[in-house]
Coordinates of C-alpha atoms in Angstrom, one line a residue:
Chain A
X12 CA 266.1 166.1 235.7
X13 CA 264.3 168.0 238.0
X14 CA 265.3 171.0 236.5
X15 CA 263.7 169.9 233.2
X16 CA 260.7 168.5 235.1
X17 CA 259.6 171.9 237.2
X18 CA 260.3 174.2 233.9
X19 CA 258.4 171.8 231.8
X20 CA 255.2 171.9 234.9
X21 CA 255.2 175.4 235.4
X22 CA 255.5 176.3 231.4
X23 CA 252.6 173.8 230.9
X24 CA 250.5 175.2 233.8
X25 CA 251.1 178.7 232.9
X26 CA 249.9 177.9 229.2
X27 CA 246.2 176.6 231.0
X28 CA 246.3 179.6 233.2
X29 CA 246.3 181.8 230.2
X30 CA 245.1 180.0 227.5
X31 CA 241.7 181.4 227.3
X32 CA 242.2 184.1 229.1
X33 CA 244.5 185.4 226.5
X34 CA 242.2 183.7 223.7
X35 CA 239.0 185.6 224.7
X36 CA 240.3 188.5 225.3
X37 CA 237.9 191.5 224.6
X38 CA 235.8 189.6 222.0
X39 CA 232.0 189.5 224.1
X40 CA 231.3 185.4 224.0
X41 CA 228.4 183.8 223.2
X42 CA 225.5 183.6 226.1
X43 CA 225.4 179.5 226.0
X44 CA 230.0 179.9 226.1
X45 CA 230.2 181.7 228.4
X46 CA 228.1 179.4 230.6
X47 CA 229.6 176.7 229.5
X48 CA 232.9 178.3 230.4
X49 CA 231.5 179.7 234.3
X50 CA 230.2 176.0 235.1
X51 CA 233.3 173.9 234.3
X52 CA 235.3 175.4 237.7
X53 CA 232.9 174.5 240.1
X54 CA 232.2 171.1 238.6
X55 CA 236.0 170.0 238.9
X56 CA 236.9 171.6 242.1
X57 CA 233.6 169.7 243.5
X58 CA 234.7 166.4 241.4
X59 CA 238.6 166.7 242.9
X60 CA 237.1 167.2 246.1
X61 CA 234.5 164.5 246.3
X62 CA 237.5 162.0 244.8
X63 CA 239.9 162.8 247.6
X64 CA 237.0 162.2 250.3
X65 CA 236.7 158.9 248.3
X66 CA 240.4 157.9 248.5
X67 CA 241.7 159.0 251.7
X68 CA 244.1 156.3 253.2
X69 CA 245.7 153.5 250.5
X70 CA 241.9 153.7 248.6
X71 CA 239.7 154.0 251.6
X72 CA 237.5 156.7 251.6
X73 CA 236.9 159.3 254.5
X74 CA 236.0 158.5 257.8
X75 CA 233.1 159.6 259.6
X76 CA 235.0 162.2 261.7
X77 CA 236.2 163.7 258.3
X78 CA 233.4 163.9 256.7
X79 CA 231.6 165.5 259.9
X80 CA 234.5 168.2 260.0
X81 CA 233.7 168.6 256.1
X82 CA 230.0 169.0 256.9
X83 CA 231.0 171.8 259.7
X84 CA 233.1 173.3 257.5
X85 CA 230.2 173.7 255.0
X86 CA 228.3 174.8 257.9
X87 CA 230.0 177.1 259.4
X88 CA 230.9 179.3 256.0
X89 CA 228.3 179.3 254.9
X90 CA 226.4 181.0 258.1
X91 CA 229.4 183.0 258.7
X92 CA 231.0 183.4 255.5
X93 CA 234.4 183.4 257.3
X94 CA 236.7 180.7 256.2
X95 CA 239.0 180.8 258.6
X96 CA 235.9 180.2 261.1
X97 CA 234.9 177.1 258.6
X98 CA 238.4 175.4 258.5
X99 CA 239.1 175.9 262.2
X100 CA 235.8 174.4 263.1
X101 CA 236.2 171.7 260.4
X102 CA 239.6 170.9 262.2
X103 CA 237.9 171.0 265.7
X104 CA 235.2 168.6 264.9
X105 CA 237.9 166.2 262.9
X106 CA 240.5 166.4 266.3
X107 CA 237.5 165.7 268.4
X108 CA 236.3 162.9 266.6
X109 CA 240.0 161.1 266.7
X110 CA 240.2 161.8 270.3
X111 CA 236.3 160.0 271.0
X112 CA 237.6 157.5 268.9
X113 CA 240.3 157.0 270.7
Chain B
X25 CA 282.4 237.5 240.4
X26 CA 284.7 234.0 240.5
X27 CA 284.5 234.8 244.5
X28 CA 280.6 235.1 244.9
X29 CA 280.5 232.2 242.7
X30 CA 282.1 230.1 245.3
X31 CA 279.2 230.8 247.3
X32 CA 276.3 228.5 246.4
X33 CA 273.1 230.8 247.2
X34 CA 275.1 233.5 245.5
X35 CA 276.0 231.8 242.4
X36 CA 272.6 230.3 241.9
X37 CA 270.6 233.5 242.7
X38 CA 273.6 235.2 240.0
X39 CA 272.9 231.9 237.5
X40 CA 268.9 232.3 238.0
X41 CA 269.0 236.0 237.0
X42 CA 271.5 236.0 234.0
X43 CA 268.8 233.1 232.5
X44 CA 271.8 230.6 232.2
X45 CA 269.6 227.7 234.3
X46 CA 266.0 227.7 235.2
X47 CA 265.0 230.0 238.5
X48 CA 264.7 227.3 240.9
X49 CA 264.0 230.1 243.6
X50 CA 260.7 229.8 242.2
X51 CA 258.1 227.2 242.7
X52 CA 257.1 226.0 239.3
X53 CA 253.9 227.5 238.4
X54 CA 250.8 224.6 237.7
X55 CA 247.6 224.9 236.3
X56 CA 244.5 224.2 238.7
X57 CA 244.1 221.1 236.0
X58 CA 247.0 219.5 236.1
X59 CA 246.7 220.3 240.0
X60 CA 243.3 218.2 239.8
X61 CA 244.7 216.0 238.0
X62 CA 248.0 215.1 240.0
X63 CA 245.3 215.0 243.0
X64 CA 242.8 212.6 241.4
X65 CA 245.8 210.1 240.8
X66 CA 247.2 210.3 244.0
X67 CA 243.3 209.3 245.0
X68 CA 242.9 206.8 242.5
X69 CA 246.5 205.3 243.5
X70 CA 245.6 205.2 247.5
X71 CA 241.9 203.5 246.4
X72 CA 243.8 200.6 244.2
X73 CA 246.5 200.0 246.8
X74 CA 243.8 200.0 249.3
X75 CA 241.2 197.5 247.3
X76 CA 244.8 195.4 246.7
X77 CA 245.9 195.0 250.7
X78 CA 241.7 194.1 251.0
X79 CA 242.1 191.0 248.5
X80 CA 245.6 190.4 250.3
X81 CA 243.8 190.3 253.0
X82 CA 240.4 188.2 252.3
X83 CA 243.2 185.4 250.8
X84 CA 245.7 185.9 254.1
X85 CA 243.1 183.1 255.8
X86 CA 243.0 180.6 253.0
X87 CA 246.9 180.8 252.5
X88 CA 247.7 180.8 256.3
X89 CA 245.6 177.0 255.7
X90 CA 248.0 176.1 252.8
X91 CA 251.3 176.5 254.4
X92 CA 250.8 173.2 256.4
X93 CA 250.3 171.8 252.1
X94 CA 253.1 174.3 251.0
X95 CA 255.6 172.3 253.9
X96 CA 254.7 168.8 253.5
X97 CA 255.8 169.5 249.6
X98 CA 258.8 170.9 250.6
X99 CA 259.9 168.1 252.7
X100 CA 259.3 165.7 249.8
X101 CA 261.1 167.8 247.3
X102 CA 264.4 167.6 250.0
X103 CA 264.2 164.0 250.0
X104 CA 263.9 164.0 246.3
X105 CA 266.6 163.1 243.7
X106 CA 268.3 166.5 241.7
X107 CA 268.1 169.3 243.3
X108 CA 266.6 170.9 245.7
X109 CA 266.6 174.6 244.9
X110 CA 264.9 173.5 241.5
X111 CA 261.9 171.5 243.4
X112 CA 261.6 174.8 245.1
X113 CA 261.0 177.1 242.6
X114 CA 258.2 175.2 241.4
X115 CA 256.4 177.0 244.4
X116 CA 255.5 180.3 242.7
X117 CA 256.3 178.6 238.6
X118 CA 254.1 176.0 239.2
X119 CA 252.0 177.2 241.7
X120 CA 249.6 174.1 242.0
X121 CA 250.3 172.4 245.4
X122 CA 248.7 168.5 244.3
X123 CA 250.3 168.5 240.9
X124 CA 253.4 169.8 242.2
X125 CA 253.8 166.7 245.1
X126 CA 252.0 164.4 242.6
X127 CA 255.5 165.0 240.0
X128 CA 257.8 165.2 242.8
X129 CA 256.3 161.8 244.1
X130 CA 256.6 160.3 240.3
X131 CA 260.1 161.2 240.3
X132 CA 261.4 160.0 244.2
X133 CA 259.7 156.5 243.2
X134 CA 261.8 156.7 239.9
X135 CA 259.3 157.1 237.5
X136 CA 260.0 158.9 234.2
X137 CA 260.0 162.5 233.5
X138 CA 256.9 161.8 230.9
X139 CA 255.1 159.9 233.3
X140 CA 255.5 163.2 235.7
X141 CA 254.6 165.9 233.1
X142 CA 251.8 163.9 232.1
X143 CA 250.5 164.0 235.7
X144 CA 251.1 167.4 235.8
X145 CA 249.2 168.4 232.7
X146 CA 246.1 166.2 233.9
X147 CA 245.6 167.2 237.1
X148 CA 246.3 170.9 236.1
X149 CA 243.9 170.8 233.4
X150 CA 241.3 172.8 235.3
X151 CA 243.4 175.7 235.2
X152 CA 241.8 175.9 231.9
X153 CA 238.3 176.0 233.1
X154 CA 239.4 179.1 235.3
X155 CA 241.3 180.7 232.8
X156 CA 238.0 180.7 231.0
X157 CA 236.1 181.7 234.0
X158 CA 238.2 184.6 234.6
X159 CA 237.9 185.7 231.3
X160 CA 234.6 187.1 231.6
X161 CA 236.0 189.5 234.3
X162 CA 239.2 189.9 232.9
X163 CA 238.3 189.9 229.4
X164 CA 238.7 193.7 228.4
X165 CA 242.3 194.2 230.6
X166 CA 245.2 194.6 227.9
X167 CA 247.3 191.7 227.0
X168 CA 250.4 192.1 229.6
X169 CA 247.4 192.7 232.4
X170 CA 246.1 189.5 231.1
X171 CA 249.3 187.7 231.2
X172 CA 249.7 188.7 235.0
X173 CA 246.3 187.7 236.0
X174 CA 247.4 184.3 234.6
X175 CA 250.1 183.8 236.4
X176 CA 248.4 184.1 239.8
X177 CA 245.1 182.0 238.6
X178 CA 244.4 179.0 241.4
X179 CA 241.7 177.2 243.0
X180 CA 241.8 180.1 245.9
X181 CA 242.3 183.1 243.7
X182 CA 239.0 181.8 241.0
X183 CA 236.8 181.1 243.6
X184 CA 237.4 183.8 245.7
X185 CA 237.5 186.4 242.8
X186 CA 234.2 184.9 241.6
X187 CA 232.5 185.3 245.0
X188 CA 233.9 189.0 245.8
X189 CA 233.5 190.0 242.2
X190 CA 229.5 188.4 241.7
X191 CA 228.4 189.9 245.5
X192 CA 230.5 193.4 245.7
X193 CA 231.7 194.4 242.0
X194 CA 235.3 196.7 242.6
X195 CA 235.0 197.7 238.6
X196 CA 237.5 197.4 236.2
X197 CA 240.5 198.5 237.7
X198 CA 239.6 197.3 241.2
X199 CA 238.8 194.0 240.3
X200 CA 242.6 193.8 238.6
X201 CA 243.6 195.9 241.8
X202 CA 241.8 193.0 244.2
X203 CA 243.3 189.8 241.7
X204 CA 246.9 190.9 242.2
X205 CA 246.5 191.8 245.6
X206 CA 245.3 188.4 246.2
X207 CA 248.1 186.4 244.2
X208 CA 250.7 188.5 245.8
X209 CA 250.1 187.3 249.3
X210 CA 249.2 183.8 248.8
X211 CA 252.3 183.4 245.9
X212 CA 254.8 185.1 248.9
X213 CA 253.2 182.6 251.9
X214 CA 253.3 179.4 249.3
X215 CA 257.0 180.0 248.3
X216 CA 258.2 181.1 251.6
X217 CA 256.2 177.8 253.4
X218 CA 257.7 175.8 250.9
X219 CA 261.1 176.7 251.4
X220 CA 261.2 176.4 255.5
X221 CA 260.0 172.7 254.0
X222 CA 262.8 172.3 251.9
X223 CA 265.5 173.7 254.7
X224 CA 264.3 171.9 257.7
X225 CA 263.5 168.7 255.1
X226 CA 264.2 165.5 256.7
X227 CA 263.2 167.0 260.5
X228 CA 260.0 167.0 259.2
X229 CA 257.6 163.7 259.0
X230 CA 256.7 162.9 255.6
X231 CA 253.2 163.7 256.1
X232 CA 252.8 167.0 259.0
X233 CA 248.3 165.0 259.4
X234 CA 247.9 168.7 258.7
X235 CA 246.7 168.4 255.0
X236 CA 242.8 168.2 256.0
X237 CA 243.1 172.2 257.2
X238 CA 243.6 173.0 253.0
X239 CA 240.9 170.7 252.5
X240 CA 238.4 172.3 254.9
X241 CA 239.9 175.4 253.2
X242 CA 238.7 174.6 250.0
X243 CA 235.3 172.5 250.9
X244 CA 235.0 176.1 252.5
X245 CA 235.6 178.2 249.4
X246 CA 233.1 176.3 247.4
X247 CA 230.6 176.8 250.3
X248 CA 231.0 180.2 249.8
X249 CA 230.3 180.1 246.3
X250 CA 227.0 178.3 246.7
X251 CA 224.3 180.9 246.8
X252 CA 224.8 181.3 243.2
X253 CA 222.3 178.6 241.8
X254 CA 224.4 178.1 238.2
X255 CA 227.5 177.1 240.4
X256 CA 225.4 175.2 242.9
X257 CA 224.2 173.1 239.8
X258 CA 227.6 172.5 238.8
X259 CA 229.0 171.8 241.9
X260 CA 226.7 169.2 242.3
X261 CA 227.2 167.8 239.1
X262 CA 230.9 167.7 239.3
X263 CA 230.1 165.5 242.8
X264 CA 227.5 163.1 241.1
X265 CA 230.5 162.6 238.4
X266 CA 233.3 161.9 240.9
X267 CA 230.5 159.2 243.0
X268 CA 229.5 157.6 240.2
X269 CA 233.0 157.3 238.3
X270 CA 234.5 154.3 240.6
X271 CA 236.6 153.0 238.5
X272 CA 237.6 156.0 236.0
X273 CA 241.4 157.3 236.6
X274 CA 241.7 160.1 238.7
X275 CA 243.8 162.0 236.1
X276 CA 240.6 161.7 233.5
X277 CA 238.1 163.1 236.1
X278 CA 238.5 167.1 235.7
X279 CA 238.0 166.6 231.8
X280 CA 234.7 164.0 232.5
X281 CA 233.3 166.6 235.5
X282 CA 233.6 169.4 233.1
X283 CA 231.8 168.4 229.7
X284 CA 229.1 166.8 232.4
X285 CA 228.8 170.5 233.7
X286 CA 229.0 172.3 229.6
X287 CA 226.4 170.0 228.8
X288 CA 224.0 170.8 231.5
X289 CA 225.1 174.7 231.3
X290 CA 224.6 174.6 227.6
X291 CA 221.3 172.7 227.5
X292 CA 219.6 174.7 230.3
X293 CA 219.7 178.1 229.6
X294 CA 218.1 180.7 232.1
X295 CA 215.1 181.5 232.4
X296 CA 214.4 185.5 232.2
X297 CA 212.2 188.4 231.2
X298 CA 213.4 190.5 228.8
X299 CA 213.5 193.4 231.3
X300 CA 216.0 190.8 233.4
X301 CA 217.9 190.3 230.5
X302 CA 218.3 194.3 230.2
X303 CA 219.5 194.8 234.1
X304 CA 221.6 192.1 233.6
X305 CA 223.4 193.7 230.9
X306 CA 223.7 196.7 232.3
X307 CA 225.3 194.8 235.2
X308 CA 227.5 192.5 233.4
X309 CA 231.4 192.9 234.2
X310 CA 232.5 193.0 230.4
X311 CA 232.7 196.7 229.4
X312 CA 230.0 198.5 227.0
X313 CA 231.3 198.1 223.6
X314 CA 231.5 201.7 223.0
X315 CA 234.0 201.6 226.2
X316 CA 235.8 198.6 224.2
X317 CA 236.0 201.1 221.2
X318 CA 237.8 203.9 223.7
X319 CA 239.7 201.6 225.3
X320 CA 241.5 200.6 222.2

């Protein structure tokens, strides 16, 4: 079964990964596609991201020591543009606020 | 003449000169162009490999953050039913870390393989959105080219390509140069992460409280994408969606985010002069159509 189940995933992922990559191809889209097709990636990575800060624990949503070490991952990228430097602090401010609150 | 032929430097200097086998006493002769030429690739070569190890390494930092993600999954798959080698190599087929435990959960609570490739196809429907994305950078690459770029299209890989490619623009070749370079290294971390998960399985807790460092990861490469105003806009549409959509399946939320963000995109077009309009043509990644023409 799992055999069936990971081939089936990855051939079904793969097909979205191309699909139109492959289907636009050298053809020059439309002005009002192709920013259709730029805004849709923000809008669900923003929309998973929001829902998983929403349903952290069995439905509850974030705590204010995550959502602080979101907000100083935020931060610190976008002053530094270093993402290494935004998830470590992100981490730091979330390990901080466990350990104030005990 | 048998016994100088048992000497090899005699035999081939007596070969060379009878014109039975090519002189290869000489150096072959080249042409100052083909000279050039052999040079310029040997330049162009170094200058991909180099802009390839630079998107290998602008990803190493957002991978390292996955490998926590990458472990966490393996763990899962070894307390899985089937087998374990086939959970694994959904690490670089699938290559979608929350689908990937999402199925894997599906099928160690005994739910049904269409129940779990169901799951799968939802919460992977974004790839779709970034396959589109990347096809106005990508959009002019042949077909296999295409096919590769596919196969190492993520949430890490489209948002980074979209911030390197909109602020410092490698060209054609780099930006495929830059892609593959990227998916390389975080496909090889991924996999490899995911199968010290698998081998050390059940000595692992199900859940390593490590998952928030991909998070962070990811609120980070949105961050970064943020100066652009278009996917500002739509970032903060896709949040309004998710706030406002309490009660809407999580599976359905992707497809809802993303017509909310085509039908602000679409009904909002920019606002620009026609000289704009020019420079931005000039600038845009897709190539001239006369370089189409040559290109096919």
């Amino acid at each position: 079964m799992m055999w069936i189940l990971v081939l089936a995933s990855a051939a079904i992922a793969y097909s979205m990964r191309i699909s139109l990559l492959l289907f636009a191809g050298r053809r020059r889209l439309a002005p009002a596609v192709d920013r259709a097709l730029a805004a849709v990636g923000p809008a669900v990575i923003a929309a998973m991201l929001t829902a998983n800060l929403m349903t952290v624990d069995d439905g509850q949503p974030a705590g204010p020591g995550q959502l602080l070490g979101v907000v100083a991952a935020i931060g610190v990228v976008a002053k530094t543009r270093n993402l290494l430097a935004g998830s470590a602090s992100g981490a730091a401010v979330l390990a901080l606020a466990a350990w104030v609150g005990g | 003449m048998t016994a100088e032929l048992t000497n090899p430097i005699v035999a081939r200097d007596v070969l060379a000169e009878s014109g039975a086998c090519p002189d290869v006493r000489k150096p072959a002769m080249r042409t100052s162009t083909e000279l050039d030429r052999l040079v310029g690739e040997r330049s162009a070569r170094s200058a991909n490999l180099a802009i390839a190890r630079r998107g290998g390494r602008d990803i190493s930092g957002i991978a390292v953050g996955y490998i926590p993600m990458a472990m966490t999954i393996g763990a899962a798959i070894s307390r899985a039913p089937g087998s374990a080698i086939a959970g694994w190599l959904g690490a670089p087929l699938i290559a979608a870390g929350t689908a990937h435990l999402t199925i894997t959960d599906i099928v160690s609570t005994g739910g049904s393989l269409g129940a779990a490739v169901l799951a799968g196809f939802f919460i992977n429907a974004r790839l779709i959105a970034y396959s589109a994305g990347l096809a106005t950078w990508f959009g002019g690459e042949s077909r296999p080219m295409r096919l590769v770029i596919g196969f190492f299209t993520i949430d890490a890989t489209y948002l980074l390509a979209n911030q390197r490619f909109r602020s410092d623009d490698p060209g054609t070749e780099g930006r495929r140069w830059y892609f593959v370079g990227m998916g390389v290294v975080l496909w090889s971390i991924w996999t490899v992460a995911m199968g010290v998960g698998v081998v050390l399985g059940r000595g692992l807790p199900g859940d390593l409280g490590l998952e928030w460092v991909a998070t962070f990861m990811l609120v980070g490469l949105v961050a970064l994408n943020l100066g652009d105003r278009r996917h500002l806009v739509s970032a903060a549409i896709g949040t309004i969606v998710a706030l406002a959509a309490g009660g809407i399946p999580g599976v359905l939320l992707p497809a809802i985010a993303g017509a909310a963000a085509i039908a602000v995109a679409v009904a909002t077009p920019p606002k620009a002069s026609p000289a704009a309009v020019d420079e931005a043509r000039v600038g845009s990644p897709l190539p001239a159509p006369d370089q189409e023409a040559a290109d096919q």
